[in-house]
């Protein structure tokens, strides 16, 4: 069976649709919702409304770009969770109606598993078992991936996600939303050793990122009291120093997990895997630790439906379908 699947992603602020045929991504349309910029973060109700407006044009474009007629589809997939409930509901309801109308089976996909399976869209593909550092706006996890659909979370954040730490640090520095990519850009010209920020070491493979946020807040308060233009005058160095501390925190646990699990196939996934500092650090560590590293193409780091389609492909082959009674799960676990 060479399935042709339409996949829909609507967990946060990207409305996306993709068509995959026999494991090859034919289209991946992503509509990013600009409306949240003016609020400095994602507003859940506005996200739901924007998904409703975007979903039909995005799906039409995905089918058109793939040159696939609705009659050629074998299944419809959607993101079940984790994510924002109202946002997930739009994708789930649309997928169910679309599948019902065409009498097609439905596949529900775990968004975090899909981030990891984005590594199977292009070459080179990691071989099993591999470790994946999954870093996004809502998650920070070290995952042991035994096969396409068999994954175990070995460690995770006990408070904020690293993407959240990037975004909140950027906000404290007065940078516009979304802060992560902006902080990354400014960091590229700064000195990462100029200011010391804490590198938190939790037990086992777990992480904590709430402390660094407080330390940045105190750092900004203290220094702007003495010089109101302190942040503006030292912005690149502050960004580079924050980014360095966040990356070191991640790498410490990744090195420990790789060593203890005896695994040298190492991947990163999720929105923060677009970070240039993290990508460079991973490349740097590879020869030192004898790792083969896998870094997704930029378009597959942040939220997209191609990764949902890739997961759906493997679920289709495994016969893992759901029913018209399916509902979103905002806290779905890997
Ligand atoms: O995976 P994603 O698109 O959505 C979630 O599932 O959360 O990840 C979004 C997160 C945001 O926190 C965003 O700031 C961060 O990924 N991000 C970055 C970069 N690009 C996106 N963080 C640091 N550097 C980047 N270049
Ligand atoms: Zn995501």
PDB file of N, CA and C in Angstrom, residues 119 132-136 139-142 162-163 166 180 183-185 187-188 192 207 209 239-240 242-255 266-286 291 293-296 298 301:
ATOM      1  N   UNK A 119      12.436  14.039  11.041  1.00  0.00           N
ATOM      2  CA  UNK A 119      13.744  13.560  10.577  1.00  0.00           C
ATOM      3  C   UNK A 119      13.638  12.525   9.473  1.00  0.00           C
ATOM      4  N   UNK A 132      16.650  11.952  20.823  1.00  0.00           N
ATOM      5  CA  UNK A 132      16.218  13.230  20.251  1.00  0.00           C
ATOM      6  C   UNK A 132      15.997  14.244  21.368  1.00  0.00           C
ATOM      7  N   UNK A 133      16.672  15.370  21.234  1.00  0.00           N
ATOM      8  CA  UNK A 133      16.438  16.498  22.128  1.00  0.00           C
ATOM      9  C   UNK A 133      15.319  17.308  21.474  1.00  0.00           C
ATOM     10  N   UNK A 134      14.120  17.233  22.062  1.00  0.00           N
ATOM     11  CA  UNK A 134      12.957  17.918  21.474  1.00  0.00           C
ATOM     12  C   UNK A 134      12.738  19.219  22.232  1.00  0.00           C
ATOM     13  N   UNK A 135      12.936  20.313  21.523  1.00  0.00           N
ATOM     14  CA  UNK A 135      12.929  21.626  22.181  1.00  0.00           C
ATOM     15  C   UNK A 135      11.971  22.579  21.466  1.00  0.00           C
ATOM     16  N   UNK A 136      10.899  22.957  22.176  1.00  0.00           N
ATOM     17  CA  UNK A 136       9.910  23.829  21.535  1.00  0.00           C
ATOM     18  C   UNK A 136       9.419  24.875  22.518  1.00  0.00           C
ATOM     19  N   UNK A 139       7.739  22.420  25.234  1.00  0.00           N
ATOM     20  CA  UNK A 139       8.391  21.183  25.691  1.00  0.00           C
ATOM     21  C   UNK A 139       9.905  21.266  25.645  1.00  0.00           C
ATOM     22  N   UNK A 140      10.529  20.515  26.538  1.00  0.00           N
ATOM     23  CA  UNK A 140      11.977  20.281  26.494  1.00  0.00           C
ATOM     24  C   UNK A 140      12.148  18.843  26.953  1.00  0.00           C
ATOM     25  N   UNK A 141      12.507  17.967  26.032  1.00  0.00           N
ATOM     26  CA  UNK A 141      12.553  16.537  26.367  1.00  0.00           C
ATOM     27  C   UNK A 141      13.768  15.870  25.740  1.00  0.00           C
ATOM     28  N   UNK A 142      14.281  14.848  26.448  1.00  0.00           N
ATOM     29  CA  UNK A 142      15.233  13.934  25.821  1.00  0.00           C
ATOM     30  C   UNK A 142      14.454  12.636  25.611  1.00  0.00           C
ATOM     31  N   UNK A 162      12.364  25.359  27.143  1.00  0.00           N
ATOM     32  CA  UNK A 162      13.483  26.224  26.738  1.00  0.00           C
ATOM     33  C   UNK A 162      13.031  27.296  25.736  1.00  0.00           C
ATOM     34  N   UNK A 163      12.059  26.982  24.891  1.00  0.00           N
ATOM     35  CA  UNK A 163      11.540  27.989  23.945  1.00  0.00           C
ATOM     36  C   UNK A 163      10.910  29.153  24.694  1.00  0.00           C
ATOM     37  N   UNK A 166      13.629  31.308  26.030  1.00  0.00           N
ATOM     38  CA  UNK A 166      14.105  32.216  24.969  1.00  0.00           C
ATOM     39  C   UNK A 166      13.132  33.386  24.815  1.00  0.00           C
ATOM     40  N   UNK A 180      12.405  34.328  20.452  1.00  0.00           N
ATOM     41  CA  UNK A 180      13.473  33.345  20.238  1.00  0.00           C
ATOM     42  C   UNK A 180      14.335  33.639  19.014  1.00  0.00           C
ATOM     43  N   UNK A 183      16.363  36.893  19.434  1.00  0.00           N
ATOM     44  CA  UNK A 183      17.470  36.748  20.380  1.00  0.00           C
ATOM     45  C   UNK A 183      18.627  35.998  19.697  1.00  0.00           C
ATOM     46  N   UNK A 184      18.289  34.988  18.935  1.00  0.00           N
ATOM     47  CA  UNK A 184      19.271  34.199  18.180  1.00  0.00           C
ATOM     48  C   UNK A 184      20.064  35.112  17.236  1.00  0.00           C
ATOM     49  N   UNK A 185      19.343  35.962  16.510  1.00  0.00           N
ATOM     50  CA  UNK A 185      19.974  36.847  15.525  1.00  0.00           C
ATOM     51  C   UNK A 185      20.944  37.818  16.205  1.00  0.00           C
ATOM     52  N   UNK A 187      22.332  37.456  19.125  1.00  0.00           N
ATOM     53  CA  UNK A 187      23.410  36.709  19.793  1.00  0.00           C
ATOM     54  C   UNK A 187      24.575  36.447  18.846  1.00  0.00           C
ATOM     55  N   UNK A 188      24.278  36.367  17.549  1.00  0.00           N
ATOM     56  CA  UNK A 188      25.322  35.986  16.585  1.00  0.00           C
ATOM     57  C   UNK A 188      26.465  37.007  16.519  1.00  0.00           C
ATOM     58  N   UNK A 192      29.500  35.586  24.057  1.00  0.00           N
ATOM     59  CA  UNK A 192      28.752  34.704  24.965  1.00  0.00           C
ATOM     60  C   UNK A 192      29.368  34.592  26.360  1.00  0.00           C
ATOM     61  N   UNK A 207      15.348  18.988  33.284  1.00  0.00           N
ATOM     62  CA  UNK A 207      15.788  20.379  33.091  1.00  0.00           C
ATOM     63  C   UNK A 207      14.953  21.321  33.958  1.00  0.00           C
ATOM     64  N   UNK A 209      14.179  25.702  33.716  1.00  0.00           N
ATOM     65  CA  UNK A 209      14.508  26.976  33.061  1.00  0.00           C
ATOM     66  C   UNK A 209      13.858  28.183  33.727  1.00  0.00           C
ATOM     67  N   UNK A 239      22.354  38.953  24.830  1.00  0.00           N
ATOM     68  CA  UNK A 239      21.664  37.869  24.100  1.00  0.00           C
ATOM     69  C   UNK A 239      22.585  36.661  23.941  1.00  0.00           C
ATOM     70  N   UNK A 240      23.844  36.912  23.561  1.00  0.00           N
ATOM     71  CA  UNK A 240      24.788  35.804  23.363  1.00  0.00           C
ATOM     72  C   UNK A 240      25.029  35.053  24.670  1.00  0.00           C
ATOM     73  N   UNK A 242      22.942  34.843  27.322  1.00  0.00           N
ATOM     74  CA  UNK A 242      21.726  34.084  27.689  1.00  0.00           C
ATOM     75  C   UNK A 242      21.657  32.816  26.838  1.00  0.00           C
ATOM     76  N   UNK A 243      21.854  32.992  25.534  1.00  0.00           N
ATOM     77  CA  UNK A 243      21.762  31.841  24.623  1.00  0.00           C
ATOM     78  C   UNK A 243      22.791  30.765  24.990  1.00  0.00           C
ATOM     79  N   UNK A 244      23.982  31.210  25.343  1.00  0.00           N
ATOM     80  CA  UNK A 244      25.044  30.270  25.709  1.00  0.00           C
ATOM     81  C   UNK A 244      24.633  29.445  26.935  1.00  0.00           C
ATOM     82  N   UNK A 245      24.079  30.142  27.954  1.00  0.00           N
ATOM     83  CA  UNK A 245      23.661  29.439  29.180  1.00  0.00           C
ATOM     84  C   UNK A 245      22.542  28.433  28.889  1.00  0.00           C
ATOM     85  N   UNK A 246      21.590  28.824  28.044  1.00  0.00           N
ATOM     86  CA  UNK A 246      20.476  27.914  27.715  1.00  0.00           C
ATOM     87  C   UNK A 246      20.992  26.694  26.955  1.00  0.00           C
ATOM     88  N   UNK A 247      21.895  26.922  26.014  1.00  0.00           N
ATOM     89  CA  UNK A 247      22.429  25.804  25.210  1.00  0.00           C
ATOM     90  C   UNK A 247      23.276  24.873  26.082  1.00  0.00           C
ATOM     91  N   UNK A 248      24.099  25.452  26.970  1.00  0.00           N
ATOM     92  CA  UNK A 248      24.922  24.621  27.858  1.00  0.00           C
ATOM     93  C   UNK A 248      24.044  23.729  28.740  1.00  0.00           C
ATOM     94  N   UNK A 249      22.935  24.309  29.237  1.00  0.00           N
ATOM     95  CA  UNK A 249      22.009  23.548  30.077  1.00  0.00           C
ATOM     96  C   UNK A 249      21.475  22.334  29.304  1.00  0.00           C
ATOM     97  N   UNK A 250      21.120  22.555  28.042  1.00  0.00           N
ATOM     98  CA  UNK A 250      20.607  21.456  27.201  1.00  0.00           C
ATOM     99  C   UNK A 250      21.692  20.421  26.913  1.00  0.00           C
ATOM    100  N   UNK A 251      22.873  20.919  26.540  1.00  0.00           N
ATOM    101  CA  UNK A 251      23.934  20.007  26.093  1.00  0.00           C
ATOM    102  C   UNK A 251      24.450  19.111  27.220  1.00  0.00           C
ATOM    103  N   UNK A 252      24.507  19.656  28.428  1.00  0.00           N
ATOM    104  CA  UNK A 252      24.979  18.881  29.586  1.00  0.00           C
ATOM    105  C   UNK A 252      24.187  17.577  29.717  1.00  0.00           C
ATOM    106  N   UNK A 253      22.853  17.701  29.632  1.00  0.00           N
ATOM    107  CA  UNK A 253      21.976  16.530  29.801  1.00  0.00           C
ATOM    108  C   UNK A 253      22.010  15.621  28.579  1.00  0.00           C
ATOM    109  N   UNK A 254      22.168  16.221  27.418  1.00  0.00           N
ATOM    110  CA  UNK A 254      22.223  15.415  26.195  1.00  0.00           C
ATOM    111  C   UNK A 254      23.489  14.552  26.192  1.00  0.00           C
ATOM    112  N   UNK A 255      24.603  15.140  26.616  1.00  0.00           N
ATOM    113  CA  UNK A 255      25.868  14.403  26.697  1.00  0.00           C
ATOM    114  C   UNK A 255      25.734  13.255  27.710  1.00  0.00           C
ATOM    115  N   UNK A 266      22.314  11.066  17.387  1.00  0.00           N
ATOM    116  CA  UNK A 266      21.751  12.165  18.180  1.00  0.00           C
ATOM    117  C   UNK A 266      21.022  13.155  17.264  1.00  0.00           C
ATOM    118  N   UNK A 267      19.751  13.440  17.608  1.00  0.00           N
ATOM    119  CA  UNK A 267      18.953  14.357  16.794  1.00  0.00           C
ATOM    120  C   UNK A 267      18.404  15.490  17.656  1.00  0.00           C
ATOM    121  N   UNK A 268      18.065  16.598  16.996  1.00  0.00           N
ATOM    122  CA  UNK A 268      17.321  17.662  17.685  1.00  0.00           C
ATOM    123  C   UNK A 268      16.044  17.925  16.875  1.00  0.00           C
ATOM    124  N   UNK A 269      15.012  18.391  17.550  1.00  0.00           N
ATOM    125  CA  UNK A 269      13.743  18.653  16.858  1.00  0.00           C
ATOM    126  C   UNK A 269      12.977  19.737  17.599  1.00  0.00           C
ATOM    127  N   UNK A 270      11.953  20.303  16.941  1.00  0.00           N
ATOM    128  CA  UNK A 270      11.128  21.340  17.556  1.00  0.00           C
ATOM    129  C   UNK A 270      11.625  22.736  17.205  1.00  0.00           C
ATOM    130  N   UNK A 271      10.819  23.730  17.528  1.00  0.00           N
ATOM    131  CA  UNK A 271      11.099  25.111  17.128  1.00  0.00           C
ATOM    132  C   UNK A 271      12.489  25.609  17.488  1.00  0.00           C
ATOM    133  N   UNK A 272      12.974  25.265  18.690  1.00  0.00           N
ATOM    134  CA  UNK A 272      14.278  25.774  19.130  1.00  0.00           C
ATOM    135  C   UNK A 272      15.432  25.090  18.383  1.00  0.00           C
ATOM    136  N   UNK A 273      15.145  23.993  17.670  1.00  0.00           N
ATOM    137  CA  UNK A 273      16.224  23.379  16.865  1.00  0.00           C
ATOM    138  C   UNK A 273      16.564  24.267  15.663  1.00  0.00           C
ATOM    139  N   UNK A 274      15.798  25.340  15.456  1.00  0.00           N
ATOM    140  CA  UNK A 274      16.154  26.334  14.429  1.00  0.00           C
ATOM    141  C   UNK A 274      17.244  27.282  14.945  1.00  0.00           C
ATOM    142  N   UNK A 275      17.531  27.221  16.246  1.00  0.00           N
ATOM    143  CA  UNK A 275      18.505  28.150  16.839  1.00  0.00           C
ATOM    144  C   UNK A 275      19.916  27.896  16.301  1.00  0.00           C
ATOM    145  N   UNK A 276      20.525  28.950  15.766  1.00  0.00           N
ATOM    146  CA  UNK A 276      21.826  28.763  15.094  1.00  0.00           C
ATOM    147  C   UNK A 276      22.912  28.350  16.086  1.00  0.00           C
ATOM    148  N   UNK A 277      22.831  28.861  17.324  1.00  0.00           N
ATOM    149  CA  UNK A 277      23.819  28.493  18.343  1.00  0.00           C
ATOM    150  C   UNK A 277      23.711  27.014  18.696  1.00  0.00           C
ATOM    151  N   UNK A 278      22.499  26.512  18.849  1.00  0.00           N
ATOM    152  CA  UNK A 278      22.293  25.098  19.197  1.00  0.00           C
ATOM    153  C   UNK A 278      22.751  24.203  18.045  1.00  0.00           C
ATOM    154  N   UNK A 279      22.434  24.596  16.821  1.00  0.00           N
ATOM    155  CA  UNK A 279      22.823  23.796  15.641  1.00  0.00           C
ATOM    156  C   UNK A 279      24.353  23.723  15.542  1.00  0.00           C
ATOM    157  N   UNK A 280      25.018  24.882  15.761  1.00  0.00           N
ATOM    158  CA  UNK A 280      26.489  24.918  15.665  1.00  0.00           C
ATOM    159  C   UNK A 280      27.124  24.105  16.793  1.00  0.00           C
ATOM    160  N   UNK A 281      26.550  24.222  18.001  1.00  0.00           N
ATOM    161  CA  UNK A 281      27.105  23.491  19.149  1.00  0.00           C
ATOM    162  C   UNK A 281      27.014  21.988  18.919  1.00  0.00           C
ATOM    163  N   UNK A 282      25.902  21.536  18.378  1.00  0.00           N
ATOM    164  CA  UNK A 282      25.723  20.102  18.120  1.00  0.00           C
ATOM    165  C   UNK A 282      26.759  19.613  17.098  1.00  0.00           C
ATOM    166  N   UNK A 283      26.985  20.407  16.073  1.00  0.00           N
ATOM    167  CA  UNK A 283      27.984  20.042  15.048  1.00  0.00           C
ATOM    168  C   UNK A 283      29.381  19.973  15.671  1.00  0.00           C
ATOM    169  N   UNK A 284      29.626  20.907  16.603  1.00  0.00           N
ATOM    170  CA  UNK A 284      30.921  20.972  17.286  1.00  0.00           C
ATOM    171  C   UNK A 284      31.150  19.731  18.164  1.00  0.00           C
ATOM    172  N   UNK A 285      30.082  19.307  18.865  1.00  0.00           N
ATOM    173  CA  UNK A 285      30.186  18.170  19.778  1.00  0.00           C
ATOM    174  C   UNK A 285      30.334  16.844  19.038  1.00  0.00           C
ATOM    175  N   UNK A 286      29.848  16.777  17.792  1.00  0.00           N
ATOM    176  CA  UNK A 286      29.782  15.500  17.065  1.00  0.00           C
ATOM    177  C   UNK A 286      31.130  14.774  17.006  1.00  0.00           C
ATOM    178  N   UNK A 291      29.586  11.315  17.722  1.00  0.00           N
ATOM    179  CA  UNK A 291      28.149  11.282  17.406  1.00  0.00           C
ATOM    180  C   UNK A 291      27.912  11.442  15.904  1.00  0.00           C
ATOM    181  N   UNK A 293      25.125  13.402  14.051  1.00  0.00           N
ATOM    182  CA  UNK A 293      24.055  14.318  14.459  1.00  0.00           C
ATOM    183  C   UNK A 293      23.078  14.580  13.313  1.00  0.00           C
ATOM    184  N   UNK A 294      21.820  14.784  13.691  1.00  0.00           N
ATOM    185  CA  UNK A 294      20.736  14.999  12.724  1.00  0.00           C
ATOM    186  C   UNK A 294      20.003  16.286  13.107  1.00  0.00           C
ATOM    187  N   UNK A 295      20.051  17.246  12.191  1.00  0.00           N
ATOM    188  CA  UNK A 295      19.465  18.566  12.441  1.00  0.00           C
ATOM    189  C   UNK A 295      18.425  18.820  11.346  1.00  0.00           C
ATOM    190  N   UNK A 296      17.174  19.079  11.707  1.00  0.00           N
ATOM    191  CA  UNK A 296      16.149  19.224  10.660  1.00  0.00           C
ATOM    192  C   UNK A 296      16.351  20.483   9.809  1.00  0.00           C
ATOM    193  N   UNK A 298      15.286  23.961   8.257  1.00  0.00           N
ATOM    194  CA  UNK A 298      14.581  25.026   8.982  1.00  0.00           C
ATOM    195  C   UNK A 298      13.062  24.902   8.867  1.00  0.00           C
ATOM    196  N   UNK A 301      11.562  22.603  11.461  1.00  0.00           N
ATOM    197  CA  UNK A 301      11.843  22.814  12.892  1.00  0.00           C
ATOM    198  C   UNK A 301      10.581  23.322  13.584  1.00  0.00           C
TER     199      UNK A 301
END
